Coordinates of N, CA and C in Angstrom, one line a residue:
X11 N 54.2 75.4 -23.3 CA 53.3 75.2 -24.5 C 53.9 75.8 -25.7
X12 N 54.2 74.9 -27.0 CA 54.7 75.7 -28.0 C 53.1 76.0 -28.7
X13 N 53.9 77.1 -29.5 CA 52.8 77.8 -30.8 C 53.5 77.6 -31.8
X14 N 52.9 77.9 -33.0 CA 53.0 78.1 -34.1 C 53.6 79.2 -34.1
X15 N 54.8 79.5 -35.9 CA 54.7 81.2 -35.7 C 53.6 81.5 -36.5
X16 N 52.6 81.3 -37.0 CA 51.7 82.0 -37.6 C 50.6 82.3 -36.3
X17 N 50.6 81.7 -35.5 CA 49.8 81.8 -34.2 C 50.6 83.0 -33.4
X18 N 51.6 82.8 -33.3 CA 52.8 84.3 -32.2 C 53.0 85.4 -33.1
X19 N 52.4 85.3 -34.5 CA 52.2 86.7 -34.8 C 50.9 87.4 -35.7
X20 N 49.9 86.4 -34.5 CA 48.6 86.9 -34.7 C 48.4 87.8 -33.2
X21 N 47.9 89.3 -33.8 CA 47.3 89.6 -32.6 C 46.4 89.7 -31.6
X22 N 46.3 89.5 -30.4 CA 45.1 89.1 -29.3 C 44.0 89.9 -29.4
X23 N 43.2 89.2 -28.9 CA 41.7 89.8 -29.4 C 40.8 89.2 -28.5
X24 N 39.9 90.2 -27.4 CA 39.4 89.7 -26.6 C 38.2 88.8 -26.9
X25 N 37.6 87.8 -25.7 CA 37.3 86.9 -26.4 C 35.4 87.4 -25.9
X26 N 35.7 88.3 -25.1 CA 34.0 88.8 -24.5 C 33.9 87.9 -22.8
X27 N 32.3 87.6 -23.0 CA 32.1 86.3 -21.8 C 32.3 85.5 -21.5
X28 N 32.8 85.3 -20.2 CA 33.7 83.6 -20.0 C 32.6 83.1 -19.9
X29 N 31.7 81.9 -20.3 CA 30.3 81.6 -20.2 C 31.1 80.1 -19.9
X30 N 30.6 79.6 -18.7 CA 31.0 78.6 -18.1 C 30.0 77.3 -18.5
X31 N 30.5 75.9 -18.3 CA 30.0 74.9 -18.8 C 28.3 75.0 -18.1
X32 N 27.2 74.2 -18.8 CA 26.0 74.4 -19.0 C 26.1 73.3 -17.9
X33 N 25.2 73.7 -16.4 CA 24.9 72.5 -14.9 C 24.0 71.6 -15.5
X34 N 24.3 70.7 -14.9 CA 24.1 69.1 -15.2 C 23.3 68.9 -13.7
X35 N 22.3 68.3 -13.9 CA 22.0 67.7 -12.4 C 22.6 66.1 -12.0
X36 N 23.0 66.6 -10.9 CA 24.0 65.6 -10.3 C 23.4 65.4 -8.8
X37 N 22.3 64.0 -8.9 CA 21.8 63.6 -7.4 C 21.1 64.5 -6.8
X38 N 20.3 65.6 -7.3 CA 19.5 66.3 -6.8 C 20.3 67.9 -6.8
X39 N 20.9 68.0 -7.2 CA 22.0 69.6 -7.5 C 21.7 69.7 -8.9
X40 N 22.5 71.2 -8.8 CA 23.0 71.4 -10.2 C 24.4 71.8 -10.4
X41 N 25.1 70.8 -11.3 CA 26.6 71.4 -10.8 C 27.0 71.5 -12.2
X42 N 28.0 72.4 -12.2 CA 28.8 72.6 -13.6 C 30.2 72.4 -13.6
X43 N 30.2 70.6 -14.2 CA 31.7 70.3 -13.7 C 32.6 70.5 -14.6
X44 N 33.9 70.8 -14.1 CA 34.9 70.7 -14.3 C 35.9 69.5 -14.3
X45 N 35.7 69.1 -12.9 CA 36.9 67.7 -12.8 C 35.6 67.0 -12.4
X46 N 36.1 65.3 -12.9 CA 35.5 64.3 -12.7 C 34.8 63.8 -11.4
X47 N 35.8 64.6 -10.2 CA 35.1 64.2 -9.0 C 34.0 64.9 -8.9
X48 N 33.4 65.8 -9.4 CA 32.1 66.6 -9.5 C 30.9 65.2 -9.6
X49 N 31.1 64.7 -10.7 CA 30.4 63.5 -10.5 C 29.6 62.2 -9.8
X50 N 28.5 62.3 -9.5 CA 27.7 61.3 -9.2 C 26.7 60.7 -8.9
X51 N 26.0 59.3 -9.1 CA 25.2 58.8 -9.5 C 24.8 57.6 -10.0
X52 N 23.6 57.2 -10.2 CA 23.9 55.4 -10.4 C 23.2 55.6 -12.0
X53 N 23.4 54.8 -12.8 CA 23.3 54.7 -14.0 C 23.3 52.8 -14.4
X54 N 23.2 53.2 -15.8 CA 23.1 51.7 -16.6 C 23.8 51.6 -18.1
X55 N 24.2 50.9 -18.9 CA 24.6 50.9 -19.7 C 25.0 49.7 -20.1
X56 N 24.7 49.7 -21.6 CA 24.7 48.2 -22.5 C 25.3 48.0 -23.8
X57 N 26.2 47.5 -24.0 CA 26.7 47.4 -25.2 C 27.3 46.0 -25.7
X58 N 27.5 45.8 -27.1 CA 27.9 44.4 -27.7 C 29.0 44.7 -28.4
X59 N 29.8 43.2 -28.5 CA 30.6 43.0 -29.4 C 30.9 43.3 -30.6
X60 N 31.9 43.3 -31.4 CA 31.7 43.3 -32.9 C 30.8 42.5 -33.4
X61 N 31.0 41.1 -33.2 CA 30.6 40.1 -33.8 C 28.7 40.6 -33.4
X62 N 28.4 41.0 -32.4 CA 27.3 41.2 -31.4 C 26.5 39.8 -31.7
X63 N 27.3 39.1 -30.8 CA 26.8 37.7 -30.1 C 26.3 37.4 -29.3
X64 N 26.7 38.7 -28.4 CA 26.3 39.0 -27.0 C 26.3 40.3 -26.3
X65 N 25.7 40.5 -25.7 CA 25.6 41.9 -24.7 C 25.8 42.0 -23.4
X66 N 25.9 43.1 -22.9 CA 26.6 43.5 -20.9 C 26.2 44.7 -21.0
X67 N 25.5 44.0 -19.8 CA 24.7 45.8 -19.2 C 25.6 45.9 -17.6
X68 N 25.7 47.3 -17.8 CA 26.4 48.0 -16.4 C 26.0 48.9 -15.8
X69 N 26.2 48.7 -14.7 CA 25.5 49.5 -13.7 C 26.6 50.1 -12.7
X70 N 26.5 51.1 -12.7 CA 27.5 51.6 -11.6 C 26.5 52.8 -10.8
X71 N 27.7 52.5 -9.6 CA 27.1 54.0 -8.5 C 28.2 54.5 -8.1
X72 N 28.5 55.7 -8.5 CA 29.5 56.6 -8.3 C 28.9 57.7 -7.3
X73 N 30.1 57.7 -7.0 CA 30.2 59.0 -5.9 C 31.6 59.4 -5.5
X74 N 31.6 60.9 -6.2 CA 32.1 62.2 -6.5 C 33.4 61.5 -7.5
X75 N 32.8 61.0 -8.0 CA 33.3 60.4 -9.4 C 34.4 59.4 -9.1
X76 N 33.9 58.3 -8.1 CA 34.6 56.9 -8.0 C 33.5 55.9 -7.8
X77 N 34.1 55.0 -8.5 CA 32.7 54.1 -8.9 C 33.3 53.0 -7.5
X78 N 32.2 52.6 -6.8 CA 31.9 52.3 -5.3 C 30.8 51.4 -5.9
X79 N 30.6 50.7 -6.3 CA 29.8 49.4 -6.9 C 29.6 49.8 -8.2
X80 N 29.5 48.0 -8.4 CA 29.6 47.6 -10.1 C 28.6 46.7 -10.0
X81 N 27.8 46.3 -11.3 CA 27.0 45.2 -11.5 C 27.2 44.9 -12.6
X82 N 27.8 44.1 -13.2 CA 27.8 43.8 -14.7 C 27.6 42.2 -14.7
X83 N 26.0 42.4 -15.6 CA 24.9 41.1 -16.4 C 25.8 41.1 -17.9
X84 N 25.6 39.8 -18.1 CA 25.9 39.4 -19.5 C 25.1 38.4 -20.1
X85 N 24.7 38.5 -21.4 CA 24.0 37.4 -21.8 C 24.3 37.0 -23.5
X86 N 24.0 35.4 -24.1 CA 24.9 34.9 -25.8 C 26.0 34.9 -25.6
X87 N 26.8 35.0 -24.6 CA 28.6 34.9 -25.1 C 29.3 34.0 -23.2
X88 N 29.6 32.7 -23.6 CA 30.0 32.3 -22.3 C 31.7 32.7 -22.1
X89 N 32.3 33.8 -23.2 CA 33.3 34.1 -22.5 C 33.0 35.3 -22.2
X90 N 32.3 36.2 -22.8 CA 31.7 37.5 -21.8 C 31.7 36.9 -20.6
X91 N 30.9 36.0 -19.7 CA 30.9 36.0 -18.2 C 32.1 36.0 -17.6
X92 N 33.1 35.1 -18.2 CA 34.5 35.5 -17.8 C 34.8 36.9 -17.5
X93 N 35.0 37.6 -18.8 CA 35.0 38.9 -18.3 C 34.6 39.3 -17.7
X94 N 33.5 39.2 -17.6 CA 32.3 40.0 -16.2 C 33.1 39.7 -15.0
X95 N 33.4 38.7 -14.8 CA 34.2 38.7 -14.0 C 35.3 38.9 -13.5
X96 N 36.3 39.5 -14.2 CA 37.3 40.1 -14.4 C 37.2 41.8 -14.0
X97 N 36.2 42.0 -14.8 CA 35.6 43.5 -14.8 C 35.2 43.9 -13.1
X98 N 34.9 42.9 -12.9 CA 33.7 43.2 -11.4 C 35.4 43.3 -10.4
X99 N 36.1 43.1 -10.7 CA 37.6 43.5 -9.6 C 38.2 44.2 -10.4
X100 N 38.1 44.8 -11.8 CA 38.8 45.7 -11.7 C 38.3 47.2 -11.8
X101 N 37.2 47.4 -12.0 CA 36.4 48.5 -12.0 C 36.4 49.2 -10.8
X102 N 35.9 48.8 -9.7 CA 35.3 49.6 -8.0 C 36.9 50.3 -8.2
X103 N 36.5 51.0 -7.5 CA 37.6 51.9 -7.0 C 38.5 53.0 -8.0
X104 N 37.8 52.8 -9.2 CA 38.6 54.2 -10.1 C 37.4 55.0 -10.3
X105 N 38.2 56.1 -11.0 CA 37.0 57.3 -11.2 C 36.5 56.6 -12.7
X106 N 35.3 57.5 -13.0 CA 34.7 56.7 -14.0 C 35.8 57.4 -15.1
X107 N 36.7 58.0 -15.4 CA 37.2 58.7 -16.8 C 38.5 57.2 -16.5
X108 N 38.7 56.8 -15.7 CA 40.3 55.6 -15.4 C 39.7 54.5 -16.4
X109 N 38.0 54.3 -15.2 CA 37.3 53.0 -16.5 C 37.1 52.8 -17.5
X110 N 37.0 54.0 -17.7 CA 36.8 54.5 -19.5 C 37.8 54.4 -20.7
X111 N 39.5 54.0 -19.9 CA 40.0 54.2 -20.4 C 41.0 52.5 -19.6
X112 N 40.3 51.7 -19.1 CA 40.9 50.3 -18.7 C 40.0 49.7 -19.3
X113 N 41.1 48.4 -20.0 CA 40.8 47.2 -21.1 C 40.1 46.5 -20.2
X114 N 39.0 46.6 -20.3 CA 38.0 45.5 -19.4 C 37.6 44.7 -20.0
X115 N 38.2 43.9 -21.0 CA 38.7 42.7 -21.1 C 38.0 42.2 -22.3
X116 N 36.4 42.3 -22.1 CA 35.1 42.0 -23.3 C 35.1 43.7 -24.3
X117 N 35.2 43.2 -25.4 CA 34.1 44.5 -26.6 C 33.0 45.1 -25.7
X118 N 32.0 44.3 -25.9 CA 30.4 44.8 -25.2 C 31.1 45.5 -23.9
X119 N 31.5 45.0 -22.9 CA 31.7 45.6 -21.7 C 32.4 47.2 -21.7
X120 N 33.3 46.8 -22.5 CA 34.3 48.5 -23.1 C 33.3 49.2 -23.5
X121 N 32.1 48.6 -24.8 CA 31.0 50.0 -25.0 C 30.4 50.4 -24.1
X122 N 29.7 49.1 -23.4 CA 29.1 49.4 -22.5 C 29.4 50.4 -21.3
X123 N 30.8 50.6 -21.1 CA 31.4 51.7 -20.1 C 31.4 53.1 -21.1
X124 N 31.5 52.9 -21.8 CA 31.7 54.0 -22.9 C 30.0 54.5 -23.0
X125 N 29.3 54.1 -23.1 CA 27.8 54.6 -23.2 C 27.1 55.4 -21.6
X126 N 27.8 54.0 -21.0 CA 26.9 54.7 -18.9 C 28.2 56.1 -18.8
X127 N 29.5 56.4 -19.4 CA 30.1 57.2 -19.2 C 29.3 58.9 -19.6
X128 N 28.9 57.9 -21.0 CA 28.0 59.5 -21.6 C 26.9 60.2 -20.7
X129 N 26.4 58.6 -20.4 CA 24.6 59.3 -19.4 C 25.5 60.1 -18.3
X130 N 27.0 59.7 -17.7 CA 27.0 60.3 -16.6 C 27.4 62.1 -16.6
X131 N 28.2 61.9 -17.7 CA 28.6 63.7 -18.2 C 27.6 64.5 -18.5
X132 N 27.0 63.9 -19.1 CA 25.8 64.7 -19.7 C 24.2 65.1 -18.9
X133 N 24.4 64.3 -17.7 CA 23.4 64.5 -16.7 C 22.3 63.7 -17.2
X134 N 22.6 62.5 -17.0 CA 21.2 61.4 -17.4 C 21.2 60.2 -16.7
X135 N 21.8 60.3 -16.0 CA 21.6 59.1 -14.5 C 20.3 58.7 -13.9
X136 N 20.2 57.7 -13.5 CA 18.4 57.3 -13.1 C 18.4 58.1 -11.7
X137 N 19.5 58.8 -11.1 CA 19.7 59.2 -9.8 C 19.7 61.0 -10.1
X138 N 19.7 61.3 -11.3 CA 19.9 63.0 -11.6 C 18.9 63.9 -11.0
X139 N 17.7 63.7 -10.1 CA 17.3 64.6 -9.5 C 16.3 63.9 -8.0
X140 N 17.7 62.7 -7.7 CA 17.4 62.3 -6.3 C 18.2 62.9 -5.8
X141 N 18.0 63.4 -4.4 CA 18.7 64.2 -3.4 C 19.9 63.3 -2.8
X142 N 21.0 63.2 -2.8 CA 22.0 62.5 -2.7 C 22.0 61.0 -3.2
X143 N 21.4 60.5 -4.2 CA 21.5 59.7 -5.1 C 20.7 58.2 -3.9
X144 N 20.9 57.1 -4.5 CA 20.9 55.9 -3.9 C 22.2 55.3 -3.2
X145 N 22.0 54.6 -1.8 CA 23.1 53.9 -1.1 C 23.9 53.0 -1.7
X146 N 25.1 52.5 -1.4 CA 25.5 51.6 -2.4 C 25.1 50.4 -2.1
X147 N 24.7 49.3 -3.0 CA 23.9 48.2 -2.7 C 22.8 48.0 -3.5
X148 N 22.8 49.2 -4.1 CA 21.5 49.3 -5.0 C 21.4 48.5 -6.0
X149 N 22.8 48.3 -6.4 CA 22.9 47.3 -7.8 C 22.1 46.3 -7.1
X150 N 22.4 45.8 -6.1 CA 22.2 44.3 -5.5 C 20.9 44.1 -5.8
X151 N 20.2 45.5 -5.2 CA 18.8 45.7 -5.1 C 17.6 45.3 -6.6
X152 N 18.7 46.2 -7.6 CA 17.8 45.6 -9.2 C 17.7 44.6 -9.2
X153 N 18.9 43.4 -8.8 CA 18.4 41.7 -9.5 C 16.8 41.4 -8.5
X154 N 16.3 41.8 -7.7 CA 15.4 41.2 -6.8 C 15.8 40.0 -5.8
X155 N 14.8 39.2 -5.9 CA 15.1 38.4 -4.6 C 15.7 37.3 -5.2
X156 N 16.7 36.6 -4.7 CA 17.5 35.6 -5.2 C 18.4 36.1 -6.0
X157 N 18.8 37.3 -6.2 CA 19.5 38.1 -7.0 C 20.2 37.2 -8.0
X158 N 19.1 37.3 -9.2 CA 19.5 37.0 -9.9 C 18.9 37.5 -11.4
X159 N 19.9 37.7 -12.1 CA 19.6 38.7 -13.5 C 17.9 38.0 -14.3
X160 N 17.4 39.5 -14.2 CA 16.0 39.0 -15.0 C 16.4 38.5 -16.7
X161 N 16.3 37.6 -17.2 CA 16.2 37.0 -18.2 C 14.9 36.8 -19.1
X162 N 14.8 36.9 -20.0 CA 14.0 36.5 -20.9 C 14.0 35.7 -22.0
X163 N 13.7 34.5 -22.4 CA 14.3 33.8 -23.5 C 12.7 33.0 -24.4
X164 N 12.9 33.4 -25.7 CA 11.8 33.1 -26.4 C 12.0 32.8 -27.8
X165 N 11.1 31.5 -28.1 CA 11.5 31.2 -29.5 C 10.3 30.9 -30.6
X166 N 10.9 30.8 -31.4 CA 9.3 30.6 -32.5 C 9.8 29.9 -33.9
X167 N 9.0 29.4 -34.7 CA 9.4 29.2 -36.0 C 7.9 29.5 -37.0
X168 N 8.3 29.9 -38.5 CA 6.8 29.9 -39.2 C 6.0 28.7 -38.7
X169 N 6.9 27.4 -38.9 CA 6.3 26.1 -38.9 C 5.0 25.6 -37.5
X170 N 5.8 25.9 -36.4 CA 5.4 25.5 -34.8 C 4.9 26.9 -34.2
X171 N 5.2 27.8 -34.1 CA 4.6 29.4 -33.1 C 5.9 29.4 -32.7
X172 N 5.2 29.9 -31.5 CA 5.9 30.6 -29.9 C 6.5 29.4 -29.1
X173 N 7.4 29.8 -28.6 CA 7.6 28.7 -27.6 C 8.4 30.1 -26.2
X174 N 7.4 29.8 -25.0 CA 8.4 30.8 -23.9 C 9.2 30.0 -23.3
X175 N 10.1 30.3 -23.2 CA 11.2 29.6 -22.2 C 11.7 30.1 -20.8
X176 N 11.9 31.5 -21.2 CA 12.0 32.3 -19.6 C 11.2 33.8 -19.6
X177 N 11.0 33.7 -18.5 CA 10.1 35.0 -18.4 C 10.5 35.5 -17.0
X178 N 10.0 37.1 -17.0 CA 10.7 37.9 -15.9 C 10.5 36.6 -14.6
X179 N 9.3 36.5 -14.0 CA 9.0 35.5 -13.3 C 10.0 34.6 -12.9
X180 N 10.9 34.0 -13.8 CA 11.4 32.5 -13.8 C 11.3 31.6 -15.4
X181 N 12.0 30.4 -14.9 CA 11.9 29.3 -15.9 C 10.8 29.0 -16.5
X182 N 10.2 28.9 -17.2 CA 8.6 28.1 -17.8 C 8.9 26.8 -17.8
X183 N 8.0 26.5 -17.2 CA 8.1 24.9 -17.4 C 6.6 24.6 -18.2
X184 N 5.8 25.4 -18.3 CA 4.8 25.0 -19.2 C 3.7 25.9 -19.4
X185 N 3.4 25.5 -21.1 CA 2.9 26.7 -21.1 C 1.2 26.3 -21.6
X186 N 0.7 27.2 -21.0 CA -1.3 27.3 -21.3 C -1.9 27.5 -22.1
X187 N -2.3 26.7 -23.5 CA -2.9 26.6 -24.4 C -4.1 26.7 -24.3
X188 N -5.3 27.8 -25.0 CA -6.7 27.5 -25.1 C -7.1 26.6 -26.5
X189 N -8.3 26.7 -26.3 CA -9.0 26.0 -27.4 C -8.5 26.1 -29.0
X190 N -7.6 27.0 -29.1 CA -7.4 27.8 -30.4 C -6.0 27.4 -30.5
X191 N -5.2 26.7 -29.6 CA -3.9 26.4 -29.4 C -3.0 27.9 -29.2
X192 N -3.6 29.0 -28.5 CA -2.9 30.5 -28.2 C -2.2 29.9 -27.1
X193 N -1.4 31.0 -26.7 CA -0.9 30.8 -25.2 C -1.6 31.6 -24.7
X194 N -2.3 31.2 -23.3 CA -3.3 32.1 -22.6 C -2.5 31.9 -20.8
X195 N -1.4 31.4 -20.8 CA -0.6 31.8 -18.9 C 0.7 30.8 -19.7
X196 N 1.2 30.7 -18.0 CA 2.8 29.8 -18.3 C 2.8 29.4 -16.8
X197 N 3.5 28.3 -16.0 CA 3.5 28.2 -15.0 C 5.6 28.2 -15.2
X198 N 5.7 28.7 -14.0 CA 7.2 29.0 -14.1 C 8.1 28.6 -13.0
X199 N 9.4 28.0 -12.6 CA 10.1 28.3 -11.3 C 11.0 29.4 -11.5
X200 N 10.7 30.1 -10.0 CA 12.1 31.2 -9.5 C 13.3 30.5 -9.5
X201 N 14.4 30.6 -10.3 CA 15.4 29.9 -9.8 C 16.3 30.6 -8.9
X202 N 16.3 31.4 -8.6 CA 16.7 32.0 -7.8 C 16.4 31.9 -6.1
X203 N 15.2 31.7 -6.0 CA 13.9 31.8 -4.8 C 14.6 30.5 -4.5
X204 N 14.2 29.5 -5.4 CA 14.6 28.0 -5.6 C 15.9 27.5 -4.7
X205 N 16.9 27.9 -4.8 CA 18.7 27.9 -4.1 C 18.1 28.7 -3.0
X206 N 17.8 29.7 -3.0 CA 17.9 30.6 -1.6 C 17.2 29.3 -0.8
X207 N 16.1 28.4 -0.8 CA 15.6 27.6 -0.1 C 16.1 26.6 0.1
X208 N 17.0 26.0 -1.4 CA 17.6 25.0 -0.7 C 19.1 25.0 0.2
X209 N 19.2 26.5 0.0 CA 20.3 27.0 0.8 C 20.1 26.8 2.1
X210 N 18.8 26.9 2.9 CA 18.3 26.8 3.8 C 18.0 25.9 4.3
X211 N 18.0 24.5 3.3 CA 17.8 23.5 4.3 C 16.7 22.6 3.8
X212 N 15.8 23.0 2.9 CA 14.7 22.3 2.1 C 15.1 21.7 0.9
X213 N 14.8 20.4 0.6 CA 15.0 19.5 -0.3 C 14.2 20.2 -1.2
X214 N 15.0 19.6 -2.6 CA 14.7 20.5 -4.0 C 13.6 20.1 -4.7
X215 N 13.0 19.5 -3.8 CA 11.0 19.1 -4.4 C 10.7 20.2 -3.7
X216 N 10.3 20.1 -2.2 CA 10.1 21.3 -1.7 C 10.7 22.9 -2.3
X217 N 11.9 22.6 -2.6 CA 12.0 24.7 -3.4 C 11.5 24.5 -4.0
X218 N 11.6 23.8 -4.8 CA 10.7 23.7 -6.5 C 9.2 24.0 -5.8
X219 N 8.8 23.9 -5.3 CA 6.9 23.4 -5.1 C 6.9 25.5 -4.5
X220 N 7.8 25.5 -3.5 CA 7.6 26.8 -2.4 C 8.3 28.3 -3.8
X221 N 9.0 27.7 -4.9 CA 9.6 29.1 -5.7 C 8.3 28.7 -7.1
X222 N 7.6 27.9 -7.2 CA 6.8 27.8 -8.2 C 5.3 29.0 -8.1
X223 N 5.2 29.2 -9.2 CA 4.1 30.0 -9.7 C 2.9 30.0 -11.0
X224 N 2.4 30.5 -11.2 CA 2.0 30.7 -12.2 C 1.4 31.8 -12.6
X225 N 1.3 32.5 -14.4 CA 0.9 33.4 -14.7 C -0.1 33.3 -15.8
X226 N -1.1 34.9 -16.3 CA -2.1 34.6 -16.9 C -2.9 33.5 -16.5
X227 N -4.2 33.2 -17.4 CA -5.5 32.0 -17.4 C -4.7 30.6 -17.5
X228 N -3.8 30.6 -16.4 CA -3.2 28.8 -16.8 C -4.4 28.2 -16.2
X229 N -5.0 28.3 -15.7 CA -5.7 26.6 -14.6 C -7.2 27.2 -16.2
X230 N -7.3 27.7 -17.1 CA -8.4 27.6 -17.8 C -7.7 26.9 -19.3
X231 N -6.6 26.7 -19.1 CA -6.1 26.3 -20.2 C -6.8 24.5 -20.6
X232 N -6.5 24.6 -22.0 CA -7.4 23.4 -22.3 C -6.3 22.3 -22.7
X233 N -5.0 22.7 -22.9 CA -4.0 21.5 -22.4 C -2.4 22.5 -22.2
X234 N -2.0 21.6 -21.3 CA -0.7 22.1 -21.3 C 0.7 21.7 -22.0
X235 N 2.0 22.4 -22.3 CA 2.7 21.5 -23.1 C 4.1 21.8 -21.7
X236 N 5.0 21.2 -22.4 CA 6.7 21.9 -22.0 C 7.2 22.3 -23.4
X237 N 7.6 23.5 -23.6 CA 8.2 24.5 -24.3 C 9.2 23.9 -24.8
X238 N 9.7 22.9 -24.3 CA 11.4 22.8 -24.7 C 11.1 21.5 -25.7
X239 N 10.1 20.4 -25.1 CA 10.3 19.3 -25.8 C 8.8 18.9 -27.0
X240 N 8.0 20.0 -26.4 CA 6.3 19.7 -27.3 C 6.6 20.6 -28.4

């Protein structure tokens, strides 16, 4: 290590208490790290583009600071999913400071690693005071059944209102107007539920009929429309 000479002929001067870094809870501990493999926990994290056309949320679960599952949702940018894809084999298997510092391909995705990196140093993981965190699989676990990313998509104009298009639920395929022309329910398909059935062997009237639902006062509705084309 070089010095300066204005540094090599300054005198030493003690410095008092070595007061060691401030513990972080880590999965139900409290640790005060040093090296990265001190680290871990499952987290989330989201970030956009320059342009922010689009967004990626990431999920990772680390343990002792090697990321051992990835989930990364993307949504507004059809070459984001590319990436996502790209991302999802190169991520597993490094420590989170490697990821933080590999071209994962998308803007959003790079913040995105850059933001779940902070929650993880700083002790803010959704896992920071569960006792050995969650199994890996967990990511799998957030999409729900049919694993597939909850979406939401909604539109409006001064001219026309609201229009729902997707809701946590599923697709809308129509929505429940009362007397006043409000929306008062929506009837929706799981698309997700939907494939898992016809994966199984039931014709796509049947998934459609067996993943279909509805929410809110739909059957008091006083007419129904489709979102996309009324």
């Amino acid at each position: 290590m070089q010095y300066s000479a204005e540094v090599q002929n300054m005198c030493p001067i003690s410095r008092g208490p070595q007061h060691a870094s401030s513990p972080i809870p880590v999965e139900g501990r409290w640790v005060s790290p040093k090296d990265v493999i001190a680290i871990s926990g499952v987290s989330h994290g989201v970030g956009t583009c320059a342009p922010q056309q689009g967004a990626a949320k990431l999920t990772l679960n680390v343990k002792d600071g090697i990321i051992e599952e990835a989930l990364i949702e993307t949504i507004g940018c059809s070459g984001m999913t590319h990436s996502a894809a790209m991302a999802s084999e190169i991520i597993t298997g490094k420590t989170i400071l490697e990821a933080l510092n590999t071209d994962l391909v998308c803007d959003a995705i790079n913040v995105a690693m850059r933001e779940i990196f902070l929650q993880y140093v700083y002790g803010r993981t959704q896992t920071a005071f569960s006792l050995d965190g969650l199994p890996i699989g967990a990511g799998l676990e957030d999409l729900g059944k049919g694993l597939r990313s909850q979406i939401g998509t909604h539109y409006g104009t001064r001219e026309k209102g609201p229009r729902y298009m997707e809701m946590a639920e599923g697709y809308v395929t129509k929505l429940a107007l009362d007397d006043s022309d409000e929306i008062i329910g929506y009837s929706f398909v799981n698309l997700g539920k939907m494939m898992e059935f016809i994966g199984k062997g039931a014709s796509a009237e049947e998934a459609m009929e067996q993943a279909s639902g509805q929410y809110g006062r739909f059957d008091e509705a006083v007419r129904t429309i489709d979102p996309r084309h009324q």
